[in-house]
CSV table of C-alpha atoms in Angstrom, one decimal:
chain,number,residue,atom,x,y,z
A,1,MET,CA,0.0,0.0,0.0
A,2,ASN,CA,1.7,3.2,-1.2
A,3,VAL,CA,1.0,6.1,1.2
A,4,THR,CA,2.9,9.3,0.7
A,5,LEU,CA,4.1,11.0,3.9
A,6,THR,CA,3.5,14.5,5.0
A,7,ALA,CA,5.7,16.7,7.2
A,8,GLY,CA,3.5,15.9,10.1
A,9,GLY,CA,4.0,12.2,9.4
A,10,ILE,CA,7.8,12.7,9.6
A,11,LEU,CA,7.3,14.6,12.9
A,12,ALA,CA,5.3,11.7,14.3
A,13,GLY,CA,8.0,9.2,13.0
A,14,LEU,CA,10.8,11.2,14.6
A,15,ALA,CA,9.1,11.5,18.0
A,16,PRO,CA,9.8,7.9,19.2
A,17,LEU,CA,13.4,8.1,18.1
A,18,VAL,CA,13.9,11.4,20.0
A,19,TRP,CA,12.1,10.0,23.0
A,20,TYR,CA,14.2,6.8,23.3
A,21,GLY,CA,17.4,8.6,22.1
A,22,VAL,CA,17.2,11.2,24.9
A,23,ARG,CA,16.4,8.6,27.5
A,24,TRP,CA,19.3,6.4,26.4
A,25,GLY,CA,21.6,9.4,26.2
A,26,LYS,CA,20.7,10.6,29.7
A,27,ALA,CA,21.5,7.2,31.1
A,28,ASN,CA,24.7,6.5,29.1
A,29,LEU,CA,26.5,9.7,28.0
A,30,LYS,CA,28.3,10.4,31.2
A,31,SER,CA,29.4,6.9,31.8
A,32,LYS,CA,32.7,5.7,30.3
A,33,THR,CA,31.2,2.5,28.9
A,34,LYS,CA,28.1,3.1,26.7
A,35,ASN,CA,25.5,0.3,26.8
A,36,TRP,CA,24.7,0.2,23.0
A,37,LYS,CA,22.9,-3.1,23.5
A,38,GLU,CA,20.0,-1.2,24.9
A,39,LEU,CA,19.3,0.2,21.5
A,40,ILE,CA,19.1,-3.2,19.7
A,41,PRO,CA,15.3,-3.5,20.0
A,42,LEU,CA,14.8,0.0,18.6
A,43,ALA,CA,17.1,-0.7,15.7
A,44,TYR,CA,15.4,-4.1,15.0
A,45,GLY,CA,12.0,-2.4,15.0
A,46,PHE,CA,13.3,0.3,12.7
A,47,ALA,CA,14.6,-2.3,10.3
A,48,LEU,CA,11.2,-4.2,10.5
A,49,GLY,CA,9.4,-0.9,9.8
A,50,ILE,CA,11.4,-0.3,6.7
A,51,LEU,CA,10.9,-3.8,5.4
A,52,GLY,CA,7.1,-3.6,6.2
A,53,ALA,CA,6.8,-0.3,4.4
A,54,MET,CA,8.6,-1.8,1.3
A,55,CYS,CA,6.0,-4.5,1.0
A,56,VAL,CA,3.8,-3.6,-1.9
A,57,GLY,CA,0.7,-5.4,-0.8
A,58,GLY,CA,-0.5,-8.2,1.4
A,59,LEU,CA,-1.0,-8.1,5.1
A,60,LEU,CA,2.3,-6.4,5.9
A,61,GLY,CA,1.9,-3.8,3.1
A,62,LYS,CA,-1.6,-2.9,4.3
A,63,LEU,CA,-0.6,-2.8,7.9
A,64,PHE,CA,2.3,-0.5,7.4
A,65,GLY,CA,0.2,1.6,4.9
A,66,ARG,CA,-2.2,2.1,7.8
A,67,VAL,CA,0.7,3.0,10.1
A,68,ARG,CA,1.8,5.7,7.7
A,69,GLN,CA,-1.7,7.0,7.4
A,70,ALA,CA,-2.0,7.2,11.2
A,71,SER,CA,1.4,8.9,11.3
A,72,ASN,CA,0.2,11.5,8.8
A,73,ALA,CA,-3.0,12.2,10.7
A,74,VAL,CA,-1.4,12.4,14.2
A,75,GLY,CA,1.6,14.4,13.0
A,76,ASP,CA,-0.4,16.8,10.9
A,77,LYS,CA,-2.6,17.5,13.9
A,78,ALA,CA,0.3,17.9,16.2
A,79,LEU,CA,2.2,20.2,13.8
A,80,GLY,CA,-0.7,22.4,13.1
A,81,THR,CA,-1.8,22.6,16.8
A,82,THR,CA,1.7,23.4,18.2
A,83,THR,CA,3.1,25.7,15.5
A,84,GLY,CA,0.2,26.6,13.1
A,85,ALA,CA,2.2,25.2,10.2
A,86,ASN,CA,0.5,23.7,7.2
A,87,THR,CA,1.9,20.3,6.2
A,88,THR,CA,2.9,19.3,2.8
A,89,THR,CA,3.8,15.9,1.3
A,90,VAL,CA,7.4,14.8,1.6
A,91,ALA,CA,9.4,13.1,-1.1
A,92,GLY,CA,10.0,9.4,-0.5
A,93,ALA,CA,13.2,7.5,-1.1
A,94,ASN,CA,13.5,5.9,-4.6
A,95,VAL,CA,14.0,2.4,-3.3
A,96,GLN,CA,13.3,-0.7,-5.2
A,97,PRO,CA,10.5,-2.9,-3.7
A,98,LEU,CA,11.3,-6.2,-2.1
A,99,THR,CA,12.0,-9.1,-4.5
A,100,GLN,CA,10.6,-12.6,-3.9
A,101,GLY,CA,13.7,-13.5,-1.9
A,102,GLY,CA,13.6,-10.2,0.0
A,103,ALA,CA,10.0,-10.7,0.8
A,104,ILE,CA,10.8,-14.2,2.2
A,105,LEU,CA,13.4,-12.7,4.5
A,106,ALA,CA,11.0,-9.9,5.6
A,107,VAL,CA,8.4,-12.5,6.6
A,108,LEU,CA,11.1,-14.5,8.4
A,109,ALA,CA,12.2,-11.4,10.3
A,110,PHE,CA,8.6,-10.8,11.4
A,111,LEU,CA,8.2,-14.5,12.2
A,112,ALA,CA,11.3,-14.3,14.5
A,113,LEU,CA,9.7,-11.4,16.3
A,114,ILE,CA,6.5,-13.4,16.8
A,115,ALA,CA,8.5,-16.4,18.1
A,116,LEU,CA,10.3,-14.2,20.6
A,117,TRP,CA,7.3,-12.2,21.7
A,118,LYS,CA,6.7,-14.0,25.0
A,119,LYS,CA,10.4,-13.9,25.9
A,120,LEU,CA,10.8,-10.2,25.4
A,121,GLY,CA,10.3,-7.7,28.2
A,122,LYS,CA,7.7,-4.9,28.0
A,123,ASP,CA,10.3,-2.3,27.4
A,124,ASP,CA,11.8,-4.2,24.5
A,125,VAL,CA,8.4,-4.7,23.0
A,126,ARG,CA,7.7,-1.0,23.3
A,127,MET,CA,11.0,-0.1,21.7
A,128,ILE,CA,10.5,-2.6,18.8
A,129,GLY,CA,7.0,-1.1,18.2
A,130,ALA,CA,8.4,2.5,18.4
A,131,GLY,CA,11.2,1.5,16.0
A,132,GLY,CA,8.8,-0.1,13.6
A,133,PHE,CA,6.6,3.0,13.6
A,134,SER,CA,9.7,5.2,13.0
A,135,GLY,CA,11.2,2.9,10.4
A,136,SER,CA,8.0,2.8,8.3
A,137,THR,CA,7.9,6.6,8.3
A,138,VAL,CA,11.3,8.2,8.6
A,139,GLY,CA,13.2,5.2,7.2
A,140,THR,CA,11.5,5.6,3.8
A,141,THR,CA,12.0,9.3,3.2
A,142,ALA,CA,14.3,10.8,0.6
A,143,GLY,CA,16.4,12.5,3.2
A,144,VAL,CA,18.9,11.2,5.7
A,145,GLY,CA,16.4,8.9,7.2
A,146,GLY,CA,15.9,7.2,3.9
A,147,THR,CA,19.5,6.0,3.8
A,148,GLY,CA,18.2,3.1,6.1
A,149,ALA,CA,15.9,1.9,3.3
A,150,LEU,CA,18.5,2.6,0.6
A,151,ALA,CA,21.0,0.4,2.5
A,152,LEU,CA,18.8,-2.3,4.0
A,153,VAL,CA,16.5,-3.2,1.1
A,154,PRO,CA,19.2,-4.1,-1.5
A,155,ILE,CA,21.0,-6.2,1.1
A,156,VAL,CA,17.8,-8.0,2.1
A,157,ASN,CA,16.9,-8.6,-1.6
A,158,SER,CA,20.4,-9.8,-2.4
A,159,ILE,CA,20.6,-12.3,0.6
A,160,GLY,CA,17.0,-13.4,0.0
A,161,ASP,CA,17.5,-14.0,-3.7
A,162,SER,CA,20.7,-15.9,-3.0
A,163,LEU,CA,19.0,-18.1,-0.5
A,164,LEU,CA,16.0,-18.6,-2.8
A,165,HIS,CA,18.1,-19.7,-5.7
A,166,SER,CA,20.4,-21.9,-3.7
A,167,ILE,CA,17.7,-24.1,-2.3
C-alpha cells in the first residue's frame, strides 16, 4: 500500500526516536562505557518498519500503509496545533521494492519477532514497536532517514534472492 508521507508524518515518526534517544543518552552519555545493546530493540524495530513499508501489498503492506496514514493524521494535527504550520507531502526514497527473496526474509524477520514475543520484556516490546513506527515513516523518506531503506532493502533482496536460488 503506497502512502505518501507529510511533514506531520515525519514529525510523528521522529518523535519515538527522539524519546528513546534522549532517555538512552541521559543514562549513558556520562558513563565511560556506553550500553549500546539497549538500542538493539529499537534498531530491530526500525529495520522491520522499513521492510514492512517496502511490502507492496498483502498483510504487511496494508498494515504499514495504515501505520503511515496514522502517522500523517497524528503528526499533521500535532504540527498544526503546536506551530500553526501547514503540512505538505514529503518526497519518498527511490527504493526498489522487495524481490521474492527479500519478501521471504522480511516474513522470516517478522516470524522471528512473533516467536520471541513472549520472551521479550515490556520495554523491549515498546522499543520494537516504536522503532517499527519510525522505520516505516522516517526510514523511507528521501532525506537522511531514507538511507536506512537505501542500504537495507538491497542487502535483504540480495541475501534473500541468493537463498531462494540456492535451495
